[in-house]
CSV table of C-alpha atoms in Angstrom, one decimal:
chain,number,residue,atom,x,y,z
A,1,MET,CA,-184.1,39.1,66.6
A,2,THR,CA,-185.2,40.0,63.1
A,3,VAL,CA,-187.2,42.7,63.4
A,4,ARG,CA,-190.0,42.5,60.4
A,5,PHE,CA,-189.9,46.0,57.7
A,6,ALA,CA,-191.9,46.5,54.9
A,7,VAL,CA,-189.8,48.8,51.5
A,8,PHE,CA,-192.4,51.7,49.7
A,9,ALA,CA,-191.2,52.2,46.5
A,10,SER,CA,-192.5,54.1,43.1
A,11,GLY,CA,-189.7,54.3,41.4
A,12,SER,CA,-186.8,52.1,39.7
A,13,GLY,CA,-185.8,50.1,43.2
A,14,THR,CA,-182.3,50.5,43.2
A,15,ASN,CA,-182.3,51.6,47.1
A,16,LEU,CA,-185.1,48.1,47.8
A,17,GLU,CA,-182.6,46.0,46.5
A,18,ALA,CA,-179.8,47.2,48.4
A,19,LEU,CA,-181.6,47.5,51.5
A,20,LEU,CA,-181.8,43.4,49.9
A,21,ASP,CA,-178.6,42.5,49.3
A,22,GLN,CA,-177.6,44.3,53.5
A,23,GLU,CA,-180.7,42.3,54.6
A,24,GLU,CA,-178.8,38.4,54.1
A,25,ALA,CA,-175.3,41.3,55.4
A,26,GLU,CA,-176.7,42.1,58.2
A,27,GLY,CA,-179.2,40.9,58.7
A,28,ALA,CA,-180.9,43.2,61.8
A,29,TYR,CA,-183.7,43.6,59.7
A,30,ARG,CA,-185.7,42.2,57.1
A,31,VAL,CA,-188.2,43.3,54.6
A,32,GLU,CA,-191.8,41.7,55.1
A,33,ALA,CA,-193.7,42.8,52.3
A,34,VAL,CA,-193.2,46.3,49.4
A,35,VAL,CA,-196.0,48.7,49.3
A,36,THR,CA,-196.8,50.6,46.3
A,37,ASP,CA,-199.0,52.7,44.8
A,38,ARG,CA,-198.5,52.8,41.4
A,39,PRO,CA,-196.8,49.8,37.9
A,40,CYS,CA,-193.1,50.2,39.2
A,41,ALA,CA,-189.5,48.1,38.2
A,42,ALA,CA,-188.8,48.6,42.4
A,43,GLU,CA,-192.6,46.3,42.0
A,44,ASP,CA,-190.5,43.2,39.7
A,45,ARG,CA,-187.0,42.7,41.9
A,46,ALA,CA,-189.3,42.6,45.2
A,47,ARG,CA,-190.8,39.5,42.7
A,48,ARG,CA,-187.4,38.5,41.2
A,49,ARG,CA,-186.5,38.7,45.6
A,50,GLY,CA,-189.9,36.7,46.0
A,51,ARG,CA,-190.9,39.7,48.4
A,52,PRO,CA,-194.6,40.3,48.2
A,53,VAL,CA,-196.0,43.2,46.9
A,54,HIS,CA,-199.3,45.4,48.2
A,55,ARG,CA,-200.3,48.3,45.7
A,56,THR,CA,-201.7,50.6,47.6
A,57,SER,CA,-203.8,53.5,45.5
A,58,PHE,CA,-204.0,57.0,47.3
A,59,PRO,CA,-206.6,59.8,46.3
A,60,ASP,CA,-206.7,61.7,48.7
A,61,ARG,CA,-204.9,61.6,52.1
A,62,LEU,CA,-207.2,60.0,54.4
A,63,GLY,CA,-208.8,56.8,51.8
A,64,PRO,CA,-206.3,53.8,52.2
A,65,GLY,CA,-204.4,54.7,55.2
A,66,ALA,CA,-206.9,52.3,57.3
A,67,ARG,CA,-206.7,48.9,54.9
A,68,LEU,CA,-203.1,49.8,54.9
A,69,LEU,CA,-202.4,49.5,58.0
A,70,ALA,CA,-204.3,46.2,58.8
A,71,ALA,CA,-202.1,45.2,55.0
A,72,LEU,CA,-198.7,46.4,57.9
A,73,ARG,CA,-200.3,44.4,61.2
A,74,GLU,CA,-201.0,41.0,58.6
A,75,HIS,CA,-197.7,41.3,57.6
A,76,ARG,CA,-196.8,42.0,61.7
A,77,VAL,CA,-194.5,45.1,60.7
A,78,GLU,CA,-192.7,46.7,63.1
A,79,GLY,CA,-190.8,49.2,60.8
A,80,VAL,CA,-191.2,51.2,57.9
A,81,LEU,CA,-188.7,52.3,54.8
A,82,LEU,CA,-189.5,54.3,52.7
A,83,ALA,CA,-187.0,54.0,49.2
A,84,GLY,CA,-188.3,56.8,46.6
A,85,PHE,CA,-192.0,56.7,47.5
A,86,LEU,CA,-193.8,59.4,45.8
A,87,ARG,CA,-197.2,59.6,47.9
A,88,LEU,CA,-197.4,61.3,51.1
A,89,VAL,CA,-197.2,58.7,54.1
A,90,PRO,CA,-201.0,58.1,55.5
A,91,ALA,CA,-201.3,60.2,59.3
A,92,GLU,CA,-202.3,56.4,60.8
A,93,LEU,CA,-199.3,54.9,59.9
A,94,CYS,CA,-197.3,57.9,61.0
A,95,ARG,CA,-198.9,57.2,64.5
A,96,ALA,CA,-198.7,53.8,64.3
A,97,TYR,CA,-195.1,53.2,63.5
A,98,ARG,CA,-194.1,56.7,65.4
A,99,GLY,CA,-190.3,56.2,65.6
A,100,ARG,CA,-189.8,53.9,62.6
A,101,ILE,CA,-190.5,54.9,60.0
A,102,LEU,CA,-187.5,56.2,57.7
A,103,ASN,CA,-187.2,58.3,54.7
A,104,VAL,CA,-184.2,58.8,52.6
A,105,HIS,CA,-183.6,62.4,50.3
A,106,PRO,CA,-181.2,62.8,47.6
A,107,ALA,CA,-179.7,66.5,48.9
A,108,PRO,CA,-178.8,67.2,52.2
A,109,LEU,CA,-182.0,68.6,54.7
A,110,PRO,CA,-183.6,71.2,55.8
A,111,ALA,CA,-181.4,73.0,52.2
A,112,PHE,CA,-183.3,70.6,49.5
A,113,GLY,CA,-186.3,69.2,50.1
A,114,GLY,CA,-190.5,69.5,50.5
A,115,ARG,CA,-193.0,69.2,48.2
A,116,GLY,CA,-192.3,68.4,45.0
A,117,MET,CA,-189.0,68.1,45.3
A,118,TYR,CA,-187.6,65.2,44.4
A,119,GLY,CA,-185.6,63.3,40.9
A,120,ARG,CA,-184.2,64.7,38.5
A,121,ARG,CA,-185.4,68.6,39.8
A,122,VAL,CA,-183.8,68.6,43.9
A,123,HIS,CA,-180.4,67.9,41.3
A,124,GLU,CA,-181.1,71.5,39.6
A,125,ALA,CA,-181.9,73.4,42.9
A,126,VAL,CA,-178.1,72.3,43.8
A,127,LEU,CA,-176.7,73.6,41.2
A,128,ALA,CA,-178.0,75.7,41.1
A,129,SER,CA,-177.6,77.3,44.7
A,130,GLY,CA,-173.6,76.8,44.5
A,131,ALA,CA,-173.5,74.5,46.5
A,132,LYS,CA,-170.5,72.1,47.2
A,133,VAL,CA,-171.5,69.9,49.3
A,134,SER,CA,-174.9,67.3,48.8
A,135,GLY,CA,-174.9,64.1,50.0
A,136,PRO,CA,-177.9,62.4,51.0
A,137,THR,CA,-180.4,62.0,54.0
A,138,VAL,CA,-181.8,59.6,56.2
A,139,HIS,CA,-184.9,61.3,58.5
A,140,HIS,CA,-187.6,59.9,59.9
A,141,VAL,CA,-191.0,60.7,58.7
A,142,VAL,CA,-193.7,63.0,59.8
A,143,GLU,CA,-196.7,64.0,58.1
A,144,ARG,CA,-195.2,67.1,56.4
A,145,TYR,CA,-193.3,66.1,53.7
A,146,ASP,CA,-188.8,65.9,54.6
A,147,GLU,CA,-189.4,67.5,58.2
A,148,GLY,CA,-188.5,64.4,60.5
A,149,ARG,CA,-185.8,65.3,62.4
A,150,ILE,CA,-182.7,64.3,60.6
A,151,MET,CA,-181.2,60.5,62.1
A,152,ALA,CA,-177.8,60.2,59.2
A,153,GLN,CA,-176.4,62.3,56.2
A,154,TRP,CA,-173.6,62.0,54.3
A,155,PRO,CA,-171.4,64.8,52.3
A,156,VAL,CA,-171.1,64.5,48.5
A,157,PRO,CA,-168.7,66.8,47.0
A,158,VAL,CA,-170.2,68.3,44.0
A,159,LEU,CA,-168.3,68.8,41.0
A,160,PRO,CA,-167.1,71.9,39.0
A,161,GLU,CA,-168.9,70.1,36.3
A,162,ASP,CA,-171.9,68.4,37.3
A,163,THR,CA,-174.9,68.3,35.8
A,164,PRO,CA,-178.2,67.3,37.4
A,165,GLU,CA,-177.5,63.6,36.7
A,166,THR,CA,-173.8,62.3,37.5
A,167,LEU,CA,-174.5,64.2,41.3
A,168,ALA,CA,-177.6,61.4,41.2
A,169,ALA,CA,-175.4,59.2,40.3
A,170,ARG,CA,-172.6,60.0,43.0
A,171,VAL,CA,-176.0,60.2,45.4
A,172,LEU,CA,-177.6,57.6,44.8
A,173,ALA,CA,-174.1,55.3,45.0
A,174,VAL,CA,-173.9,56.3,48.3
A,175,GLU,CA,-177.9,56.4,48.9
A,176,HIS,CA,-177.3,52.2,48.7
A,177,VAL,CA,-175.1,52.2,52.0
A,178,LEU,CA,-176.6,54.6,54.3
A,179,PHE,CA,-179.8,53.8,53.8
A,180,PRO,CA,-179.6,49.6,54.6
A,181,GLU,CA,-177.1,50.7,57.9
A,182,ALA,CA,-179.6,53.1,58.5
A,183,ALA,CA,-181.7,50.7,59.0
A,184,ALA,CA,-179.5,48.2,60.6
A,185,ALA,CA,-179.1,50.9,62.9
A,186,LEU,CA,-183.4,51.0,63.4
A,187,ALA,CA,-183.8,47.2,63.9
A,188,ARG,CA,-181.3,47.6,66.6
A,189,ALA,CA,-183.3,50.4,68.5
A,190,VAL,CA,-186.4,48.5,68.4
A,191,ALA,CA,-185.0,44.6,68.5
A,192,HIS,CA,-183.4,46.1,71.4
A,193,ARG,CA,-186.1,48.6,72.2
A,194,GLU,CA,-184.1,52.0,72.4
A,195,GLY,CA,-182.5,54.6,70.5
A,196,PRO,CA,-180.5,53.9,67.9
A,197,LYS,CA,-176.0,55.1,68.8
A,198,PRO,CA,-175.4,58.2,68.2
A,199,PHE,CA,-175.0,58.8,64.6
A,200,ARG,CA,-170.7,59.8,64.9
A,201,TRP,CA,-168.3,60.4,61.8
A,202,PRO,CA,-165.9,58.6,61.3
A,203,GLU,CA,-161.7,59.4,60.9
A,204,PRO,CA,-161.3,61.0,58.4
A,205,GLY,CA,-164.1,63.5,57.3
A,206,PRO,CA,-162.8,66.2,56.1
A,207,PRO,CA,-160.1,67.8,55.2
A,208,SER,CA,-159.1,69.0,58.8
A,209,GLY,CA,-157.0,70.4,61.5
A,210,PRO,CA,-152.4,70.7,60.6
A,211,GLY,CA,-154.3,69.7,56.7
A,212,LEU,CA,-156.5,72.0,56.6
A,213,ARG,CA,-155.5,75.3,55.2
A,214,ALA,CA,-153.8,73.0,52.8
A,215,ALA,CA,-157.0,71.5,52.0
A,216,VAL,CA,-158.5,74.5,51.1
A,217,ARG,CA,-155.6,76.0,48.8
A,218,ALA,CA,-155.8,73.2,47.0
A,219,ALA,CA,-159.5,73.3,46.4
A,220,PHE,CA,-159.8,77.5,45.6
A,221,ARG,CA,-157.2,76.9,42.8
A,222,GLY,CA,-159.4,73.6,41.6
A,223,GLU,CA,-155.7,71.8,42.0
A,224,ALA,CA,-156.4,67.7,42.0
A,225,GLY,CA,-155.0,65.7,44.9
A,226,LEU,CA,-153.0,66.2,48.4
A,227,PRO,CA,-150.3,64.9,49.5
A,228,GLY,CA,-151.3,61.4,51.2
A,229,GLY,CA,-154.8,62.2,49.5
A,230,THR,CA,-153.1,60.1,45.9
A,231,VAL,CA,-154.0,55.8,47.1
A,232,ARG,CA,-157.8,56.5,48.4
A,233,GLY,CA,-158.5,59.5,45.2
A,234,GLN,CA,-157.4,56.8,42.7
A,235,ALA,CA,-159.2,53.8,44.3
A,236,ALA,CA,-162.6,56.1,44.9
A,237,ARG,CA,-162.2,57.8,41.5
A,238,ALA,CA,-162.7,54.6,40.2
A,239,VAL,CA,-165.8,53.6,42.1
A,240,GLY,CA,-166.8,57.0,40.4
A,241,THR,CA,-167.8,58.8,43.9
A,242,VAL,CA,-165.6,61.8,44.2
A,243,PRO,CA,-163.0,63.2,42.0
B,1,MET,CA,-150.5,93.1,41.7
B,2,THR,CA,-153.1,93.6,45.3
B,3,VAL,CA,-156.6,93.9,45.4
B,4,ARG,CA,-157.8,96.6,47.8
B,5,PHE,CA,-160.1,95.5,50.2
B,6,ALA,CA,-162.3,96.3,52.7
B,7,VAL,CA,-163.4,94.2,55.3
B,8,PHE,CA,-167.5,95.1,57.3
B,9,ALA,CA,-167.5,94.0,61.0
B,10,SER,CA,-170.2,94.5,63.8
B,11,GLY,CA,-168.1,91.9,66.2
B,12,SER,CA,-165.4,90.2,67.9
B,13,GLY,CA,-163.3,90.6,65.2
B,14,THR,CA,-161.5,86.9,65.0
B,15,ASN,CA,-162.4,86.5,61.2
B,16,LEU,CA,-161.1,90.0,60.7
B,17,GLU,CA,-157.7,88.9,62.4
B,18,ALA,CA,-157.2,85.9,60.1
B,19,LEU,CA,-158.1,88.2,57.6
B,20,LEU,CA,-155.2,90.0,58.3
B,21,ASP,CA,-152.0,87.6,59.2
B,22,GLN,CA,-153.4,85.9,55.2
B,23,GLU,CA,-153.3,89.1,53.9
B,24,GLU,CA,-149.8,89.7,54.9
B,25,ALA,CA,-149.0,85.1,53.8
B,26,GLU,CA,-150.4,85.3,51.3
B,27,GLY,CA,-150.4,89.0,49.7
B,28,ALA,CA,-153.4,88.7,46.9
B,29,TYR,CA,-155.1,91.5,48.7
B,30,ARG,CA,-154.9,94.2,51.5
B,31,VAL,CA,-157.0,95.1,53.8
B,32,GLU,CA,-157.8,99.0,53.3
B,33,ALA,CA,-160.3,99.9,55.7
B,34,VAL,CA,-162.6,98.4,58.4
B,35,VAL,CA,-166.1,99.0,58.9
B,36,THR,CA,-168.3,99.1,61.0
B,37,ASP,CA,-171.2,99.7,63.0
B,38,ARG,CA,-171.4,100.2,66.6
B,39,PRO,CA,-168.3,100.5,68.9
B,40,CYS,CA,-166.6,96.5,69.3
B,41,ALA,CA,-163.9,94.8,69.6
B,42,ALA,CA,-163.2,94.2,65.6
B,43,GLU,CA,-162.2,98.4,65.7
B,44,ASP,CA,-159.3,98.2,68.0
B,45,ARG,CA,-158.0,94.0,66.3
B,46,ALA,CA,-158.4,98.0,63.2
B,47,ARG,CA,-156.7,99.6,64.9
B,48,ARG,CA,-154.2,97.2,66.4
B,49,ARG,CA,-153.3,96.8,62.7
B,50,GLY,CA,-152.9,100.2,62.1
B,51,ARG,CA,-156.1,100.5,59.8
B,52,PRO,CA,-158.8,103.3,59.7
B,53,VAL,CA,-162.3,102.2,60.9
B,54,HIS,CA,-165.1,103.7,58.9
B,55,ARG,CA,-167.7,104.0,61.5
B,56,THR,CA,-171.5,104.7,60.2
B,57,SER,CA,-174.5,104.4,61.6
B,58,PHE,CA,-178.0,102.5,59.5
B,59,PRO,CA,-180.8,104.0,60.5
B,60,ASP,CA,-182.2,102.2,57.4
B,61,ARG,CA,-181.6,100.5,54.3
B,62,LEU,CA,-181.6,104.6,52.5
B,63,GLY,CA,-179.9,106.2,53.7
B,64,PRO,CA,-176.2,105.9,54.7
B,65,GLY,CA,-174.7,104.3,51.2
B,66,ALA,CA,-174.8,106.7,49.2
B,67,ARG,CA,-171.8,108.6,52.1
B,68,LEU,CA,-170.3,104.9,53.0
B,69,LEU,CA,-169.4,104.1,48.4
B,70,ALA,CA,-168.6,107.1,48.8
B,71,ALA,CA,-166.1,106.8,51.6
B,72,LEU,CA,-164.5,103.1,49.6
B,73,ARG,CA,-164.2,105.0,46.7
B,74,GLU,CA,-161.8,107.5,48.8
B,75,HIS,CA,-159.7,104.5,50.2
B,76,ARG,CA,-159.7,103.2,46.1
B,77,VAL,CA,-161.8,100.0,47.5
B,78,GLU,CA,-162.2,97.4,45.1
B,79,GLY,CA,-164.3,94.6,47.1
B,80,VAL,CA,-165.4,94.4,50.4
B,81,LEU,CA,-165.4,91.2,52.5
B,82,LEU,CA,-168.3,91.0,55.6
B,83,ALA,CA,-167.1,89.3,58.9
B,84,GLY,CA,-169.2,88.9,60.8
B,85,PHE,CA,-171.5,92.5,60.4
B,86,LEU,CA,-174.7,92.0,61.2
B,87,ARG,CA,-176.7,94.5,58.4
B,88,LEU,CA,-178.3,95.0,55.8
B,89,VAL,CA,-175.7,96.2,53.2
B,90,PRO,CA,-177.0,99.4,51.3
B,91,ALA,CA,-178.4,98.6,47.5
B,92,GLU,CA,-176.0,101.2,46.3
B,93,LEU,CA,-173.6,99.3,47.4
B,94,CYS,CA,-174.6,96.4,46.1
B,95,ARG,CA,-174.8,97.6,42.7
B,96,ALA,CA,-171.4,99.2,42.5
B,97,TYR,CA,-169.5,95.6,44.1
B,98,ARG,CA,-171.4,94.1,42.2
B,99,GLY,CA,-169.4,90.3,42.0
B,100,ARG,CA,-166.7,91.5,44.7
B,101,ILE,CA,-169.0,91.4,48.1
B,102,LEU,CA,-167.8,88.0,50.0
B,103,ASN,CA,-169.6,87.2,53.5
B,104,VAL,CA,-169.4,84.8,56.1
B,105,HIS,CA,-171.9,82.4,56.8
B,106,PRO,CA,-171.7,80.1,59.9
B,107,ALA,CA,-173.3,77.2,58.5
B,108,PRO,CA,-175.0,75.2,55.1
B,109,LEU,CA,-176.9,77.8,53.1
B,110,PRO,CA,-179.7,78.0,52.2
B,111,ALA,CA,-179.9,75.6,55.2
B,112,PHE,CA,-179.6,77.8,58.2
B,113,GLY,CA,-179.6,81.2,56.8
B,114,GLY,CA,-181.8,83.9,56.7
B,115,ARG,CA,-183.3,87.0,58.7
B,116,GLY,CA,-182.4,86.6,62.4
B,117,MET,CA,-180.1,83.7,61.5
B,118,TYR,CA,-176.9,84.4,63.4
B,119,GLY,CA,-174.5,83.7,66.2
B,120,ARG,CA,-176.1,81.3,68.8
B,121,ARG,CA,-179.0,81.2,66.6
B,122,VAL,CA,-177.2,79.6,64.0
B,123,HIS,CA,-176.3,76.2,65.8
B,124,GLU,CA,-179.2,75.8,68.1
B,125,ALA,CA,-180.8,76.2,64.2
B,126,VAL,CA,-178.7,72.7,63.4
B,127,LEU,CA,-178.7,70.9,67.1
B,128,ALA,CA,-182.8,71.4,66.6
B,129,SER,CA,-182.8,69.8,62.9
B,130,GLY,CA,-180.3,66.6,64.1
B,131,ALA,CA,-178.2,68.0,61.6
B,132,LYS,CA,-174.8,66.3,60.9
B,133,VAL,CA,-173.5,67.6,58.8
B,134,SER,CA,-172.4,71.4,59.4
B,135,GLY,CA,-169.3,74.0,58.8
B,136,PRO,CA,-169.7,77.9,56.9
B,137,THR,CA,-170.6,79.1,53.8
B,138,VAL,CA,-169.4,81.3,50.9
B,139,HIS,CA,-171.5,83.6,48.6
B,140,HIS,CA,-171.9,86.6,47.3
B,141,VAL,CA,-173.9,89.3,48.7
B,142,VAL,CA,-177.2,90.6,46.8
B,143,GLU,CA,-179.2,92.6,48.5
B,144,ARG,CA,-181.6,89.8,50.5
B,145,TYR,CA,-179.8,88.5,53.4
B,146,ASP,CA,-178.3,84.8,52.7
B,147,GLU,CA,-179.1,84.5,49.3
B,148,GLY,CA,-176.4,84.5,47.3
B,149,ARG,CA,-174.7,82.1,45.2
B,150,ILE,CA,-172.7,80.4,47.3
B,151,MET,CA,-168.9,80.9,46.8
B,152,ALA,CA,-167.2,77.5,49.1
B,153,GLN,CA,-168.0,75.8,51.6
B,154,TRP,CA,-166.7,73.2,54.1
B,155,PRO,CA,-168.1,70.5,56.2
B,156,VAL,CA,-167.8,70.3,59.9
B,157,PRO,CA,-169.2,66.9,61.9
B,158,VAL,CA,-171.6,67.8,63.8
B,159,LEU,CA,-171.0,65.8,66.9
B,160,PRO,CA,-173.4,63.4,69.1
B,161,GLU,CA,-172.4,65.4,72.4
B,162,ASP,CA,-172.1,69.3,70.6
B,163,THR,CA,-173.9,72.1,72.7
B,164,PRO,CA,-174.5,75.7,70.0
B,165,GLU,CA,-170.7,76.8,71.6
B,166,THR,CA,-168.2,73.5,71.1
B,167,LEU,CA,-170.1,73.4,67.5
B,168,ALA,CA,-170.0,77.1,66.6
B,169,ALA,CA,-166.3,76.7,67.7
B,170,ARG,CA,-164.8,74.1,65.6
B,171,VAL,CA,-166.7,76.7,62.4
B,172,LEU,CA,-164.9,79.1,63.8
B,173,ALA,CA,-162.1,77.4,63.3
B,174,VAL,CA,-162.7,76.5,59.7
B,175,GLU,CA,-163.9,79.9,58.8
B,176,HIS,CA,-161.2,80.7,59.6
B,177,VAL,CA,-159.5,79.3,56.5
B,178,LEU,CA,-162.0,79.3,54.6
B,179,PHE,CA,-162.5,83.0,54.5
B,180,PRO,CA,-159.6,84.4,53.8
B,181,GLU,CA,-158.8,81.5,51.3
B,182,ALA,CA,-161.7,82.4,49.4
B,183,ALA,CA,-160.9,86.6,49.8
B,184,ALA,CA,-157.6,85.7,47.7
B,185,ALA,CA,-159.5,83.5,45.3
B,186,LEU,CA,-161.8,86.9,44.9
B,187,ALA,CA,-158.7,89.2,44.9
B,188,ARG,CA,-157.2,86.7,42.2
B,189,ALA,CA,-160.6,86.7,40.1
B,190,VAL,CA,-160.3,91.3,40.1
B,191,ALA,CA,-157.1,91.2,39.4
B,192,HIS,CA,-157.2,89.3,36.7
B,193,ARG,CA,-160.5,90.4,35.6
B,194,GLU,CA,-161.2,87.5,35.3
B,195,GLY,CA,-164.5,84.1,36.9
B,196,PRO,CA,-162.0,82.7,40.2
B,197,LYS,CA,-161.0,78.8,39.2
B,198,PRO,CA,-163.9,76.8,40.3
B,199,PHE,CA,-164.2,75.3,43.8
B,200,ARG,CA,-162.8,71.5,44.3
B,201,TRP,CA,-163.1,69.8,46.9
B,202,PRO,CA,-159.5,67.9,47.5
B,203,GLU,CA,-159.1,64.6,48.0
B,204,PRO,CA,-159.9,62.8,50.6
B,205,GLY,CA,-163.5,64.2,50.9
B,206,PRO,CA,-164.9,61.8,53.3
B,207,PRO,CA,-164.9,58.9,53.6
B,208,SER,CA,-165.8,57.1,50.6
B,209,GLY,CA,-165.0,54.1,47.2
B,210,PRO,CA,-164.5,51.2,48.6
B,211,GLY,CA,-164.3,52.0,52.0
B,212,LEU,CA,-167.1,53.9,51.8
B,213,ARG,CA,-169.2,50.8,54.4
B,214,ALA,CA,-167.3,51.1,56.5
B,215,ALA,CA,-166.7,54.5,57.7
B,216,VAL,CA,-170.6,54.2,57.1
B,217,ARG,CA,-170.7,51.1,60.0
B,218,ALA,CA,-169.2,52.7,62.4
B,219,ALA,CA,-170.8,56.2,62.1
B,220,PHE,CA,-173.6,54.5,63.0
B,221,ARG,CA,-172.3,52.3,66.2
B,222,GLY,CA,-171.0,55.4,67.3
B,223,GLU,CA,-166.8,53.5,66.7
B,224,ALA,CA,-164.3,56.4,66.7
B,225,GLY,CA,-161.4,55.7,63.8
B,226,LEU,CA,-161.5,53.7,60.9
B,227,PRO,CA,-158.1,51.6,59.6
B,228,GLY,CA,-155.5,54.5,58.7
B,229,GLY,CA,-157.8,57.7,59.8
B,230,THR,CA,-155.9,56.8,62.9
B,231,VAL,CA,-152.7,59.4,62.7
B,232,ARG,CA,-154.9,62.1,61.3
B,233,GLY,CA,-157.4,62.4,63.5
B,234,GLN,CA,-154.9,62.5,66.5
B,235,ALA,CA,-153.8,65.4,64.5
B,236,ALA,CA,-157.0,66.4,63.9
B,237,ARG,CA,-158.0,65.9,67.8
B,238,ALA,CA,-154.9,68.1,68.8
B,239,VAL,CA,-156.3,70.8,67.6
B,240,GLY,CA,-159.1,70.3,68.1
B,241,THR,CA,-161.8,69.9,65.0
B,242,VAL,CA,-162.8,66.8,64.3
B,243,PRO,CA,-163.9,64.3,66.7
C-alpha cells in the first residue's frame, strides 16, 4: 500500500527531488501534491516531475489553514513532508495530521533551531559554537518551530577549515538520504497503523570500543587516517561527506 | 615540559581517576592539586594517588575566589580541569586562567546544558527530546555555565532501549577517554605557547559516502549490523559503547 504525501517547499527543492527519486525506488509513499508559499525552483521541479503545485499565501497563522487543509483532503493526502518550507504550518494542519508531519532541519536540534534559524544562519551558529558534530535532524512538526519530537539524526563532522557553505553542502548531502528514508519509515507506519520501528544507529558508528583512544588521540593531533579507516575514508572523501 | 594542572571535582571522581591514569601514560601534564567543594569520593581518590586536596567553600560567587587563586598559584598551577565540579568557577579564576580552564559535560552543548543540568537530568533531557546522538562535550570555561567555546565532542548513539542510567554509563566511558586527551592537548598548547591543533574527526567517522544509504536504511528498520561493520561492532559491544 502506497501512502499519499504532500511536500511543502519554499526554496531550491533539492530535498523534494530526493524525495521524488526515493519514492520511485521505494514505493512506500507517493508525493501527490507540492505546496509552496512563493515562486521558487521547487515549483519547477514539481512540474517537471508531473506533480500538481499549490501556491498558498500566509498573511497570518489563522488565514489559509482551512483552505489548504481542504486542498490536501481533495488529494487524499495522508501525511506532510516539509522540505525547506519557511512558514509556520497552520494549526489546523498540525491537528489534522498529528504525528504525520515531518520536517528536516540542517543541524542538531534542539541546539540550533528556533525562529529565524534557517539557511546559512544555522551553519554560522554551528561554527560559532565550536561544535564538532553537526548533521540533519528529522522531527515531527507541532505548532511551534522545530519543537516536535526528534525522529532521526545523523552526525556530520565539522571540520576545522569549514565555512558555512562547505558545512551546508555536506549536511545537505546527508539530508538527501536521511529525509526520504524517514518519509518511507513514516509511510510504513501509516500503512500499518502502528508506530515506526525505533531508529537504531547502525554499525559502524563513530569510533568507539577498543579503537576509541587511538581515534580520539588522532583527532586532537589533527591527524587524518586511522588503521582500517583508509579505504572507507578514501571512498567517502570521493563523495565529499567526510574528511 | 610537563604542564601543572589542578582538577576540581565534587563527585565520584571517575574522571579524576581517568585524568591521573592518562597523566602517567602521556606526560604532557601533571595534576598538582585537587580542589573539592564538599566531602566526596574524588577526595579519597586524590589522597590515594598522593595529590594534595583543597576543600573550598562557596557561599557565593565573590567570596573564596581570591583565596583559591592564591592556593593555585602556590602550587604553580598553569591550568584547571573541571571533572564533575558542581559550582560556578569564581570570576577571578576565569580571568586568571582564561583559555586554560576546561570542563567536560555529558551531552552535546549548547543543547543540553545550563544551570541545573547535571547528572541524571542531562540524560533525561536527551531522551525526552528524542535525540539520536548524544556524547560528551569538552569546552572552555567562562563565567557562565556551559557557555565557553567547544573544544571537542564525541558522538555516542542513543539507543531505543536506553534509560538515563544506560546512556549515562556509555557517555561516561567516552568521557574517560576524551577528557584526558583534551587535557593533554591543552597542556601541549600551554607548553608551546600556541593554540592547540584543531580537533579533526578521524576516520572512520559515522557512516557516510557510498555506504550512507544502506546505513540509514538499516537504522530506520531497526536492523543491527552492516557489511564490514561486524568485527568492529562485536569488539565494541564487548566494552559496551555501541549497540
